[in-house]
Amino acid sequence: MSTNNNNPKIPVTPYVEYPVEGLSCANCTREMQEEIQKLAYGSDAKLSYVSRKLTLSADVDMLRVERILKNDGARLVQKKSDHHGHDHGDDSDHHEHSHEGNRLIKWLLAIAATFYILTFVLNGLIPQPILITLYVIAIVLSGYSTFWRGLNNLIHLKFNMDTLMTVALTGAVVIGEWKEATLVAILFGVNELLESYGMGRARKSMEALLANAPKEASLLRNGEVTSVPIASLRVGDLVRVRSGEKIPSDGIIYEGSSAVNEAAITGESLPVTKKKGDTVFGGSVNAEGLLDIRIEKAYEDSSLSKIMHLVQEAQESKTPTELFIDKFAKYYTPAIMIVALLVIIVPPLLFGQPWMKWVYQGLAILIVGCPCSLVLSSPIALVSGMTRSARNGILIKGGVHLEQLGKIEAIAFDKTGTLTQGVPSVMEEVIYDTERFYNVAGSLEQSSLHPLAKAVVRHITNQRASSIFPDSLHLTTLPGSGIQGEVEGTTFWMGNEDILTRVIASHSEHMDTVQRDILRMKENGLTLIITVDETHVLGVLGLADKIRPETKDVIRQLHQAGITQTVMLTGDHEQSARLIAAEAGVSSYYASLLPEQKVDQIKSLASQWNVAMVGDGINDAPALATAQLGIAMGKGTDSAMETADIVLMQDHLGKLPSAIHMARRVNRIIGWNIGISLTLKAIALLLTIPGWLTLWIAILSDMGATILVTLLGMSILLGKDKS
């Protein structure tokens, strides 16, 4: 097909997406995509063997597209959706057609195999013409679609797997090898079915993951409940969710309390208790009571919708390994045809060998040359890996990121909210005036929104649960120091060490004790809040951000997994950073860093290792973007999904080691698959030297490689996911 030079790079209309049936193999799909991309406005077209979808500009000539697909036995099913509409509609009809098609192929292959077995039983008992007729029936039933596709390819000088098989089948029939030609046709049909089954299983697993989307919602309006499509929900709508029903979109509980299963979002198997005012995610399941929920996001903007959209897009991305295999396969098939031609003509012409023997060997080489198993080496493993990870609460935005995760050598962590809980807590208290301290501290801090003030109020409330603190008067913020206020007619101050200047140093013994306590608490890495009046220090609180319960164990597991460097980056002061780093068990740390200095540290690490950055996806965006791989935490937050390459949906580090193990396993399996495919083909080709290669050995080597590649790729889906 000639290339149209008038081929704009950017379509002027939105993309449209079509389901496609009849994609016979990954290599053929790649070749059809390249042909479609040669059409006007088709340069950005994508045809995916994994998701069986064609995405292209509405300006492309669809008649020519359908002709390209038809030449390879594929066809469009129907217009699915506007690419920008986030439509995840029901594809059940499409799946049903595909299922029926596979069932028909199975029956045809079974009948063909029966006829082939009959030839063995009846051999010598019936005339040769009838025996040949049985062979022909078996060949037609099992190989007619491949033959016509290959014949069409030959007419258009297009060389792919179908072309190779058509030439091999025709040649075998011409030289009278009916038995082997029939076996080749049947085994090749079985091989195609195995390919379809393997990718279908991986695809179904992904589709099962995407089936979490609720279809309807119970809208509560004027005291009446009406069933409406979730697409019609708007921000502010009130919906009712009964026990066992799915929450339609992200929102806040307006009334009620219940245990909510958030496995669809976070991968966490245990339900989470939710009450009035708590946030809930679309796709979560209300496990117990009745909930009235105020919708905060339209469905297309909800966490579940974004996850589904990202998972679907992830299937389409190609890793460097896949791109290399595609390029290799593009030149590999024509090269095999040249080798086969040389094997056919060189021995007879130069060495006087019999023509029939080397024609037979050349036909066998054509079958060995099918690149199916090689092209299939990566997609099944990648889709299985991304599906398993998503099912486990780890959202990986594409195969390229999964492959990169398996190569990571160093991981940099933000401290606050990543290694630590991100919520300061009182770790130590030293009280010199018990009678007044709690009353004054509670009064001054209860109206403040500062995180440290909230931590102080929580601590004091726990210590004096029944206390009611008087309101403080004339409350004033002292920039860089703390606050000042009047409680029951006396002025008090709370804040850092600068507050001590407010105390008249008339009690040196008391102040010496205070200074010793302050020095000790600072050496322990605590942030100090001191409460004083004009003559005395009432007490000192030492606060710190507690390390997450799982952090130490996660860091240990990462080191065991082969991560050579774990580095903590923080803006906190040296003493606090040193203590947290020691408690967490990281290899090294850098303290007192500004955001731009974090980026510099990531660049420095990246010059030595493949480095990933783990943060909360909000204030760590520059560092996440700078690292070879950005990993964000946070149950589906918009910033995490937009910034990072990988999102840990549970908002903690517990799943990070399993994600790395999964990625490395996927990379190993892809390596094994490529090795198995090439090794089996190389062994088969070497058999041509002594003239031992036969058609059935050739097809079995290709089918054996396909079976092993498929089974290894699907093995990733097996096993129990960790909670």
XYZ file of C-alpha atoms in Angstrom:
723
model
C 0.000 0.000 0.000
C 1.413 3.384 -0.923
C 2.064 5.970 1.740
C 0.002 9.121 1.636
C 2.327 12.068 2.026
C -0.490 14.287 3.253
C -0.456 12.662 6.685
C -1.027 15.202 9.486
C 0.533 14.210 12.798
C -2.245 15.623 14.973
C -5.873 14.794 14.141
C -8.280 17.713 14.188
C -11.063 15.657 15.791
C -11.171 13.475 18.941
C -10.103 9.857 18.762
C -12.694 7.094 18.545
C -12.279 3.567 19.821
C -13.517 0.342 18.234
C -13.455 -3.248 19.510
C -11.835 -5.572 16.965
C -12.451 -9.284 16.400
C -10.261 -11.844 14.670
C -6.784 -10.626 15.641
C -4.836 -13.823 15.013
C -1.475 -12.899 16.577
C 0.534 -10.062 18.078
C 2.886 -9.828 15.075
C 0.017 -9.626 12.556
C -1.624 -6.966 14.734
C 1.557 -4.884 14.651
C 1.699 -5.121 10.856
C -1.949 -4.047 10.484
C -1.315 -1.086 12.781
C 1.602 0.002 10.590
C -0.613 -0.166 7.478
C -3.367 1.886 9.139
C -0.783 4.461 10.250
C 0.128 5.024 6.587
C -3.388 6.324 5.863
C -4.191 10.019 5.918
C -4.816 11.118 9.528
C -3.807 7.650 10.678
C -0.308 8.320 12.004
C -1.441 8.119 15.647
C -3.609 5.009 15.222
C -3.138 2.235 17.777
C -4.267 -1.365 17.304
C -3.804 -3.436 20.455
C -3.619 -7.229 20.446
C -3.860 -7.111 24.249
C -7.120 -5.153 24.583
C -8.423 -5.936 21.044
C -9.152 -2.268 20.414
C -8.425 0.151 17.588
C -8.033 3.822 18.517
C -7.756 6.375 15.720
C -8.906 9.750 14.454
C -12.484 10.054 13.204
C -11.041 11.596 10.014
C -9.442 8.321 8.870
C -11.095 6.617 5.883
C -12.854 3.763 7.680
C -13.519 1.816 4.468
C -9.763 1.503 3.936
C -9.274 0.608 7.587
C -11.867 -2.158 7.329
C -10.206 -3.424 4.142
C -6.826 -3.665 5.921
C -8.410 -5.556 8.813
C -10.394 -7.831 6.492
C -7.234 -8.832 4.599
C -5.975 -10.365 7.858
C -9.279 -11.901 8.892
C -10.124 -9.216 11.472
C -13.113 -6.895 11.624
C -14.518 -3.942 13.550
C -17.350 -4.797 15.919
C -18.932 -1.397 16.557
C -18.051 2.131 17.610
C -17.274 1.893 21.323
C -16.704 5.360 22.708
C -15.157 8.758 22.389
C -11.588 8.308 23.568
C -11.885 11.259 25.902
C -15.140 10.199 27.460
C -13.786 7.705 29.971
C -16.538 5.362 28.897
C -16.146 1.916 30.312
C -19.317 0.483 28.891
C -20.427 -3.118 28.620
C -18.531 -5.181 26.051
C -20.484 -8.352 26.721
C -21.636 -8.748 23.099
C -18.054 -8.435 21.925
C -16.892 -11.055 24.418
C -19.768 -13.346 23.447
C -18.824 -13.166 19.743
C -15.213 -13.936 20.622
C -16.249 -16.857 22.818
C -18.465 -18.298 20.059
C -15.637 -17.882 17.536
C -13.217 -19.841 19.729
C -15.829 -22.550 20.249
C -16.248 -22.929 16.467
C -12.468 -23.173 16.001
C -12.288 -25.881 18.673
C -14.982 -27.919 16.895
C -13.312 -27.545 13.507
C -9.953 -28.610 14.935
C -11.567 -31.579 16.703
C -13.227 -32.731 13.463
C -9.987 -32.216 11.512
C -8.066 -34.250 14.103
C -10.687 -37.011 13.847
C -10.247 -37.189 10.056
C -6.465 -37.245 10.509
C -6.685 -40.169 12.953
C -8.954 -41.961 10.477
C -6.165 -41.833 7.872
C -3.977 -43.935 10.181
C -6.774 -46.422 10.853
C -7.790 -46.754 7.189
C -4.307 -46.572 5.672
C -3.941 -49.570 3.327
C -7.648 -50.395 3.602
C -8.991 -47.725 1.254
C -7.799 -46.351 -2.116
C -5.182 -43.564 -2.092
C -7.547 -40.932 -3.604
C -9.992 -41.397 -0.694
C -7.115 -41.177 1.781
C -5.962 -37.919 0.158
C -9.543 -36.642 0.322
C -9.528 -37.191 4.091
C -6.240 -35.250 4.321
C -7.706 -32.411 2.240
C -10.830 -32.214 4.451
C -8.647 -32.061 7.580
C -6.410 -29.370 6.038
C -9.379 -27.264 4.924
C -11.150 -27.493 8.300
C -8.072 -26.547 10.328
C -6.169 -24.245 7.993
C -8.501 -22.551 5.527
C -8.498 -19.145 7.301
C -4.697 -19.133 7.573
C -4.399 -20.154 3.903
C -6.605 -17.330 2.607
C -4.917 -14.726 4.786
C -1.516 -15.941 3.630
C -2.577 -15.995 -0.026
C -3.807 -12.414 0.266
C -0.499 -11.457 1.886
C 1.454 -13.009 -0.986
C -0.565 -11.003 -3.502
C 0.338 -7.838 -1.587
C 3.954 -9.007 -1.021
C 3.370 -8.946 2.725
C 5.402 -11.481 4.672
C 4.198 -12.594 8.075
C 3.290 -15.775 9.948
C 0.271 -16.544 7.724
C 2.402 -16.092 4.603
C 5.004 -18.537 5.915
C 2.380 -21.140 6.790
C 0.590 -20.811 3.448
C 3.812 -21.300 1.500
C 4.805 -24.240 3.706
C 1.391 -25.931 3.403
C 1.249 -25.413 -0.370
C 4.792 -26.686 -0.814
C 4.141 -29.784 1.318
C 1.060 -30.633 -0.740
C 2.906 -30.047 -4.031
C 5.709 -32.473 -3.085
C 3.140 -35.025 -1.897
C 3.734 -34.806 1.864
C 0.001 -35.042 2.651
C 0.374 -36.556 6.102
C 2.789 -33.922 7.363
C 0.943 -31.071 5.641
C -2.227 -32.111 7.483
C -0.418 -32.371 10.823
C 1.119 -28.933 10.273
C -2.316 -27.415 9.542
C -3.895 -28.986 12.652
C -1.017 -28.153 14.996
C -0.839 -24.599 13.686
C -4.568 -24.204 14.371
C -4.007 -25.520 17.910
C -1.074 -23.106 18.249
C -3.251 -20.112 17.281
C -5.925 -21.258 19.721
C -3.332 -21.454 22.502
C -2.141 -17.937 21.715
C -5.702 -16.668 21.836
C -6.376 -18.573 25.061
C -3.237 -17.312 26.795
C -3.819 -13.661 25.973
C -7.548 -14.118 26.593
C -6.922 -15.355 30.139
C -4.672 -12.376 30.896
C -7.218 -10.058 29.295
C -10.151 -11.557 31.236
C -8.259 -11.084 34.480
C -7.813 -7.413 33.605
C -11.486 -7.092 32.608
C -12.558 -8.690 35.892
C -10.579 -5.978 37.650
C -12.391 -3.321 35.603
C -15.804 -4.846 36.370
C -15.905 -3.054 39.742
C -17.666 -0.061 38.233
C -21.232 0.299 39.530
C -23.840 0.853 36.815
C -26.617 2.658 38.722
C -27.090 4.754 41.860
C -30.032 5.361 44.208
C -30.503 9.134 44.091
C -32.116 10.601 47.222
C -34.144 13.719 46.467
C -37.057 15.236 48.422
C -37.229 12.110 50.565
C -37.700 9.834 47.542
C -35.185 7.327 46.162
C -34.812 7.027 42.380
C -32.543 4.670 40.451
C -30.366 6.650 37.986
C -27.293 5.877 35.823
C -24.079 6.824 37.618
C -23.098 9.035 34.663
C -25.979 11.359 35.569
C -24.728 12.039 39.119
C -23.524 15.551 39.884
C -21.426 17.031 42.694
C -23.658 17.656 45.706
C -26.170 14.899 44.911
C -27.230 12.712 47.824
C -27.279 8.957 47.184
C -28.402 6.060 49.347
C -26.235 2.918 49.484
C -27.702 -0.180 51.097
C -25.797 -3.095 52.578
C -24.033 -5.085 49.850
C -24.264 -2.299 47.245
C -21.374 -0.484 45.586
C -20.745 3.178 46.336
C -21.317 4.959 42.990
C -18.658 7.686 43.223
C -16.298 9.465 45.621
C -18.113 11.271 48.383
C -18.562 12.037 52.089
C -20.892 10.136 54.416
C -23.822 12.442 55.155
C -25.662 10.014 57.438
C -24.980 6.544 58.828
C -21.993 4.358 59.625
C -20.795 1.044 58.250
C -17.864 -1.209 57.431
C -16.757 -0.447 53.858
C -14.739 -2.844 51.699
C -12.247 -0.712 49.730
C -10.481 -3.630 48.015
C -11.373 -2.297 44.548
C -9.374 0.857 45.305
C -6.673 -0.131 47.778
C -6.391 -3.909 47.516
C -6.979 -4.039 51.300
C -9.076 -7.124 52.017
C -10.322 -6.090 55.482
C -13.315 -3.672 55.639
C -12.695 -0.175 57.015
C -15.100 1.355 59.548
C -16.632 4.577 58.187
C -18.828 7.102 59.966
C -20.496 10.442 59.307
C -18.047 12.908 57.743
C -15.621 10.250 56.458
C -14.548 10.054 52.828
C -15.550 7.029 50.731
C -14.460 5.919 47.263
C -16.573 4.927 44.286
C -16.468 1.167 43.671
C -16.134 0.380 47.385
C -18.762 -1.958 48.807
C -20.992 -1.057 51.758
C -20.662 -4.211 53.858
C -23.169 -3.537 56.661
C -25.451 -0.600 57.368
C -27.357 2.032 55.411
C -25.316 5.007 54.164
C -26.428 8.343 52.730
C -23.499 9.817 50.814
C -23.002 13.299 49.394
C -21.265 13.033 46.019
C -18.016 15.036 45.874
C -16.909 14.004 42.357
C -18.753 13.138 39.176
C -18.095 9.491 38.265
C -15.666 10.283 35.432
C -13.513 12.190 37.954
C -13.740 9.560 40.705
C -10.831 7.477 41.947
C -12.227 4.244 40.484
C -12.839 5.790 37.060
C -9.310 7.175 36.966
C -7.859 3.840 38.071
C -9.816 2.006 35.368
C -8.776 4.502 32.719
C -5.116 4.286 33.754
C -5.224 0.478 33.823
C -6.685 0.407 30.315
C -4.073 2.863 29.043
C -1.337 0.841 30.747
C -2.146 -2.116 28.494
C -1.325 -0.068 25.401
C 2.127 1.180 26.420
C 5.155 -0.668 25.044
C 8.313 -1.422 26.963
C 11.799 -1.114 25.435
C 11.905 -4.923 25.281
C 8.613 -5.063 23.357
C 9.728 -2.345 20.957
C 12.951 -4.255 20.301
C 11.048 -7.512 19.692
C 8.654 -5.736 17.301
C 11.570 -4.299 15.348
C 13.371 -7.648 15.372
C 10.254 -9.516 14.139
C 9.811 -6.990 11.323
C 13.122 -8.054 9.747
C 13.203 -11.611 11.101
C 10.360 -12.988 8.954
C 11.714 -11.813 5.551
C 15.169 -13.039 6.616
C 13.748 -16.501 7.358
C 12.182 -16.610 3.888
C 15.562 -15.786 2.317
C 17.263 -18.484 4.421
C 14.593 -21.004 3.404
C 15.080 -20.127 -0.262
C 18.863 -20.568 0.056
C 18.381 -23.949 1.776
C 16.133 -25.046 -1.107
C 18.421 -24.009 -3.991
C 22.042 -24.031 -2.737
C 22.538 -27.768 -1.879
C 20.980 -29.040 -5.147
C 22.705 -26.450 -7.376
C 26.170 -26.420 -5.791
C 26.466 -29.877 -4.264
C 24.214 -32.017 -6.437
C 21.814 -32.840 -3.574
C 18.281 -34.100 -4.358
C 15.801 -31.284 -4.879
C 12.870 -32.890 -3.014
C 14.862 -33.350 0.189
C 15.965 -29.702 0.366
C 12.594 -28.318 -0.752
C 11.183 -30.207 2.225
C 13.889 -28.759 4.527
C 13.206 -25.244 3.240
C 9.479 -25.604 3.938
C 10.276 -26.743 7.484
C 12.457 -23.674 7.982
C 9.522 -21.465 6.983
C 7.461 -22.980 9.794
C 10.304 -22.622 12.314
C 10.532 -18.967 11.284
C 7.079 -18.049 12.626
C 7.785 -15.253 15.173
C 4.578 -15.845 17.202
C 6.121 -17.133 20.407
C 8.812 -14.445 20.294
C 6.311 -11.604 19.891
C 4.148 -13.184 22.601
C 7.089 -13.381 25.051
C 6.347 -10.037 26.677
C 2.629 -9.016 26.447
C 1.072 -11.860 28.473
C 3.640 -11.484 31.270
C 3.243 -7.685 31.398
C -0.566 -7.697 31.386
C -0.577 -10.449 34.021
C 1.897 -8.487 36.158
C -0.042 -5.216 35.940
C -3.331 -7.012 36.647
C -1.935 -8.867 39.658
C -0.424 -5.653 40.997
C -3.631 -3.640 40.528
C -5.581 -6.411 42.251
C -3.117 -6.038 45.120
C -3.555 -2.268 45.461
C -0.530 -1.286 43.348
C -1.430 0.833 40.316
C 1.292 0.658 37.639
C 0.689 3.080 34.787
C 2.273 0.987 32.041
C 4.462 -1.930 31.124
C 7.461 0.363 30.767
C 7.145 1.339 34.451
C 6.695 -2.291 35.508
C 9.859 -3.214 33.627
C 11.724 -0.255 35.166
C 10.550 -1.194 38.685
C 12.231 -4.563 38.238
C 15.548 -2.813 37.536
C 15.524 -0.413 40.510
C 18.716 -0.457 42.618
C 18.162 2.503 44.968
C 15.055 4.038 46.540
C 14.808 7.545 47.981
C 12.039 8.226 50.522
C 10.506 11.464 51.642
C 10.341 11.333 55.448
C 7.131 13.045 56.504
C 4.059 11.020 55.628
C 6.099 8.310 53.896
C 8.477 6.747 56.411
C 6.593 8.498 59.213
C 2.886 8.857 59.862
C 2.884 12.557 58.958
C 1.074 13.410 62.211
C 3.189 14.805 65.095
C 2.660 13.265 68.533
C 3.856 14.127 72.021
C 6.687 11.711 72.794
C 7.815 13.135 76.168
C 6.595 15.610 78.763
C 8.439 17.301 81.629
C 6.056 19.182 83.969
C 7.206 21.578 86.685
C 3.761 22.917 87.690
C 1.235 20.097 87.353
C -1.620 22.120 88.852
C -1.544 24.793 86.134
C 0.230 23.221 83.162
C -2.599 21.147 81.578
C -5.205 23.852 82.138
C -3.087 26.592 80.543
C -1.739 24.504 77.631
C -5.237 23.192 76.794
C -6.722 26.687 76.897
C -4.085 28.263 74.663
C -3.944 25.475 72.042
C -7.582 24.359 71.749
C -8.517 27.036 69.224
C -5.382 26.698 67.050
C -5.363 24.784 63.734
C -1.590 24.267 63.685
C -0.599 20.533 63.483
C 1.598 20.860 66.579
C -1.240 22.510 68.519
C -3.586 19.665 67.530
C -1.015 17.160 68.776
C -0.781 18.996 72.112
C -4.589 19.048 72.542
C -4.810 15.328 71.731
C -2.148 14.569 74.336
C -3.689 16.729 77.050
C -7.167 15.341 76.352
C -5.802 11.809 76.763
C -4.174 12.791 80.051
C -7.175 14.711 81.410
C -10.130 13.213 79.514
C -12.825 14.897 81.650
C -11.227 18.369 81.702
C -13.001 21.404 80.248
C -10.510 24.148 79.467
C -11.442 27.807 79.915
C -11.300 30.062 76.876
C -8.117 32.062 76.510
C -8.360 35.819 75.954
C -6.294 38.181 73.843
C -4.692 35.279 71.975
C -1.805 36.541 69.850
C 0.517 34.748 67.453
C 4.209 35.494 67.952
C 5.867 34.901 64.540
C 8.730 32.433 64.781
C 8.157 31.843 68.504
C 4.650 30.673 69.441
C 1.515 32.178 70.953
C 0.553 34.485 73.846
C -2.767 34.522 75.683
C -4.542 35.325 78.920
C -6.028 32.499 81.019
C -8.055 33.409 84.143
C -6.438 36.831 84.366
C -2.781 35.717 83.911
C -0.681 36.015 80.756
C 1.035 32.872 79.479
C 3.222 31.988 76.510
C 3.685 28.732 74.581
C 6.248 28.045 71.875
C 9.858 27.176 71.125
C 12.992 28.133 73.102
C 12.539 31.808 72.240
C 9.612 31.806 74.686
C 12.103 31.462 77.557
C 13.031 35.126 77.095
C 9.618 35.973 78.567
C 10.637 34.445 81.928
C 12.344 36.688 84.465
C 15.469 34.683 85.385
C 15.074 35.074 89.163
C 15.072 31.366 89.938
C 18.432 30.158 88.647
C 18.146 26.635 90.115
C 14.782 26.142 88.424
C 16.136 27.458 85.104
C 19.225 25.242 85.282
C 16.970 22.206 85.553
C 14.839 23.410 82.626
C 17.921 23.958 80.424
C 19.248 20.462 81.181
C 15.867 18.916 80.284
C 15.626 20.973 77.101
C 19.142 19.957 75.987
C 18.413 16.275 76.613
C 15.123 16.377 74.673
C 16.779 18.180 71.751
C 19.501 15.553 71.615
C 16.717 12.981 71.311
C 15.517 14.764 68.183
C 12.293 16.118 69.684
C 10.568 19.360 68.664
C 9.922 21.416 71.825
C 6.845 23.321 72.979
C 7.448 25.215 76.225
C 4.743 26.778 78.449
C 5.740 29.738 80.693
C 4.418 32.647 82.687
C 6.462 35.683 83.725
C 8.356 33.876 86.481
C 8.237 30.129 85.896
C 8.400 27.431 83.249
C 5.256 25.333 83.709
C 6.331 22.426 81.492
C 8.011 21.242 78.302
C 6.501 18.916 75.675
C 8.724 17.031 73.228
C 6.990 16.179 69.920
C 8.011 13.959 67.038
C 6.478 12.461 63.951
C 6.167 8.745 64.742
C 7.610 6.243 62.332
C 4.995 4.145 60.522
C 4.524 0.696 62.112
C 5.491 -1.084 58.889
C 8.462 1.111 57.919
C 11.282 -0.815 59.594
C 10.102 -4.162 58.259
C 9.577 -2.749 54.748
C 13.107 -1.310 54.625
C 14.508 -4.661 55.771
C 12.522 -6.489 53.075
C 13.734 -4.055 50.426
C 17.364 -4.705 51.355
C 16.680 -8.445 51.217
C 15.109 -7.962 47.779
C 18.396 -6.558 46.465
C 17.848 -2.797 46.816
C 21.396 -1.620 47.499
C 20.590 1.881 48.761
C 17.641 3.217 50.759
C 17.916 6.968 51.293
C 15.775 9.321 53.388
C 15.326 12.918 52.205
C 13.835 15.471 54.621
C 13.622 19.148 55.410
C 13.804 18.399 59.153
C 16.812 19.278 61.303
C 19.799 16.959 61.646
C 19.003 15.415 65.051
C 15.448 14.451 64.136
C 16.520 13.078 60.743
C 19.343 11.039 62.295
C 17.028 9.380 64.821
C 14.277 8.573 62.289
C 16.854 7.202 59.826
C 18.362 4.973 62.514
C 14.952 3.719 63.619
C 13.810 3.049 60.039
C 17.044 1.294 59.071
C 17.717 3.243 55.864
C 21.217 3.200 54.380
C 21.688 6.981 54.526
C 19.838 10.270 54.978
C 20.023 13.937 54.008
C 18.507 16.566 56.326
C 17.483 20.245 56.118
C 16.725 19.960 52.389
C 14.656 22.449 50.408
C 12.496 20.996 47.563
C 15.086 21.944 44.935
C 17.825 20.322 47.026
C 15.821 17.086 47.072
C 15.858 17.178 43.270
C 19.652 17.639 43.312
C 20.027 14.618 45.594
C 17.855 12.508 43.276
C 20.022 13.529 40.317
C 23.138 12.581 42.263
C 21.685 9.164 43.137
C 20.529 8.633 39.549
C 24.083 9.103 38.306
C 25.091 5.972 40.262
C 22.019 3.720 40.344
C 18.578 3.162 38.825
C 16.670 5.167 41.413
C 13.014 5.394 42.452
C 11.549 8.195 44.571
C 8.715 7.458 47.028
C 6.603 10.367 48.262
C 3.039 11.476 48.882
C 2.563 12.887 45.389
C 1.716 16.378 46.653
C 4.813 18.307 47.741
C 7.282 15.801 46.286
C 6.260 16.279 42.642
C 9.637 17.675 41.414
C 11.611 14.818 42.995
C 9.096 12.207 41.777
C 9.407 13.547 38.250
C 13.220 13.646 38.377
C 13.724 10.021 39.463
C 13.753 7.224 36.888
C 10.593 6.004 38.625
C 8.146 7.991 40.755
C 6.136 6.075 43.376
C 3.350 7.875 45.231
C 1.251 6.861 48.223
C -2.278 7.943 48.932
C -5.619 6.236 48.400
C -6.301 7.455 44.891
C -5.497 11.146 45.434
C -5.512 13.133 42.201
C -1.994 14.464 42.670
C -0.597 10.972 43.300
C -2.174 9.557 40.160
C -1.082 12.476 37.989
C 2.495 12.779 39.261
C 3.760 9.267 39.823
C 4.433 6.277 37.583
C 3.249 3.894 40.311
C 0.661 4.523 43.044
C 0.496 2.526 46.295
C -3.244 2.789 46.870
C -3.201 1.777 50.562
C -1.389 4.945 51.639
C 1.435 2.989 53.277
C 4.633 1.218 52.245
C 3.521 -2.316 53.064
C 3.022 -3.377 49.432
C 6.259 -1.884 48.028
C 8.461 -4.993 48.496
C 5.838 -7.238 46.867
C 5.601 -4.785 43.947
C 9.358 -5.019 43.401
C 9.312 -8.823 43.681
C 6.471 -8.913 41.138
C 8.312 -6.620 38.710
C 11.503 -8.658 38.938
C 9.562 -11.849 38.422
C 7.931 -10.384 35.295
C 11.332 -9.308 33.926
C 12.774 -12.774 34.616
C 9.871 -14.494 32.885
C 10.133 -12.210 29.849
C 13.844 -13.065 29.663
C 13.087 -16.774 29.952
C 10.361 -16.502 27.299
C 12.676 -14.824 24.809
C 15.405 -17.367 25.548
C 13.031 -20.337 25.202
C 11.590 -19.040 21.934
C 14.958 -18.369 20.310
C 16.586 -21.543 21.667
C 13.885 -23.875 20.368
C 13.989 -22.186 16.980
C 17.791 -22.327 16.893
C 17.774 -26.065 17.729
C 15.215 -26.727 15.004
C 17.228 -24.722 12.465
C 20.436 -26.580 13.371
C 18.658 -29.829 12.491
C 18.726 -28.708 8.836
C 22.523 -29.201 8.713
C 22.294 -33.017 8.855
C 18.915 -32.875 7.088
C 16.931 -34.049 10.135
C 14.400 -31.219 10.295
C 10.860 -32.337 9.497
C 7.639 -30.369 9.169
C 6.161 -31.840 12.338
C 9.336 -31.111 14.344
C 9.224 -27.545 13.017
C 5.612 -26.966 14.040
C 6.116 -28.679 17.405
C 9.109 -26.451 18.162
C 7.008 -23.363 17.426
C 3.986 -24.699 19.313
C 6.157 -25.838 22.219
C 7.636 -22.359 22.513
C 4.150 -20.808 22.413
C 2.846 -23.157 25.119
C 5.792 -22.478 27.432
C 5.683 -18.711 26.841
C 1.930 -18.652 27.520
C 2.110 -20.790 30.658
C 5.021 -18.827 32.117
C 3.273 -15.498 31.430
C 0.022 -16.697 32.993
C 1.811 -18.140 36.040
C 2.168 -14.562 37.318
C -1.582 -14.512 37.972
C -1.365 -17.559 40.226
C -0.955 -17.406 43.984
C -2.557 -15.481 46.810
C -2.166 -11.722 47.005
C -0.823 -10.259 50.243
C -3.060 -7.910 52.202
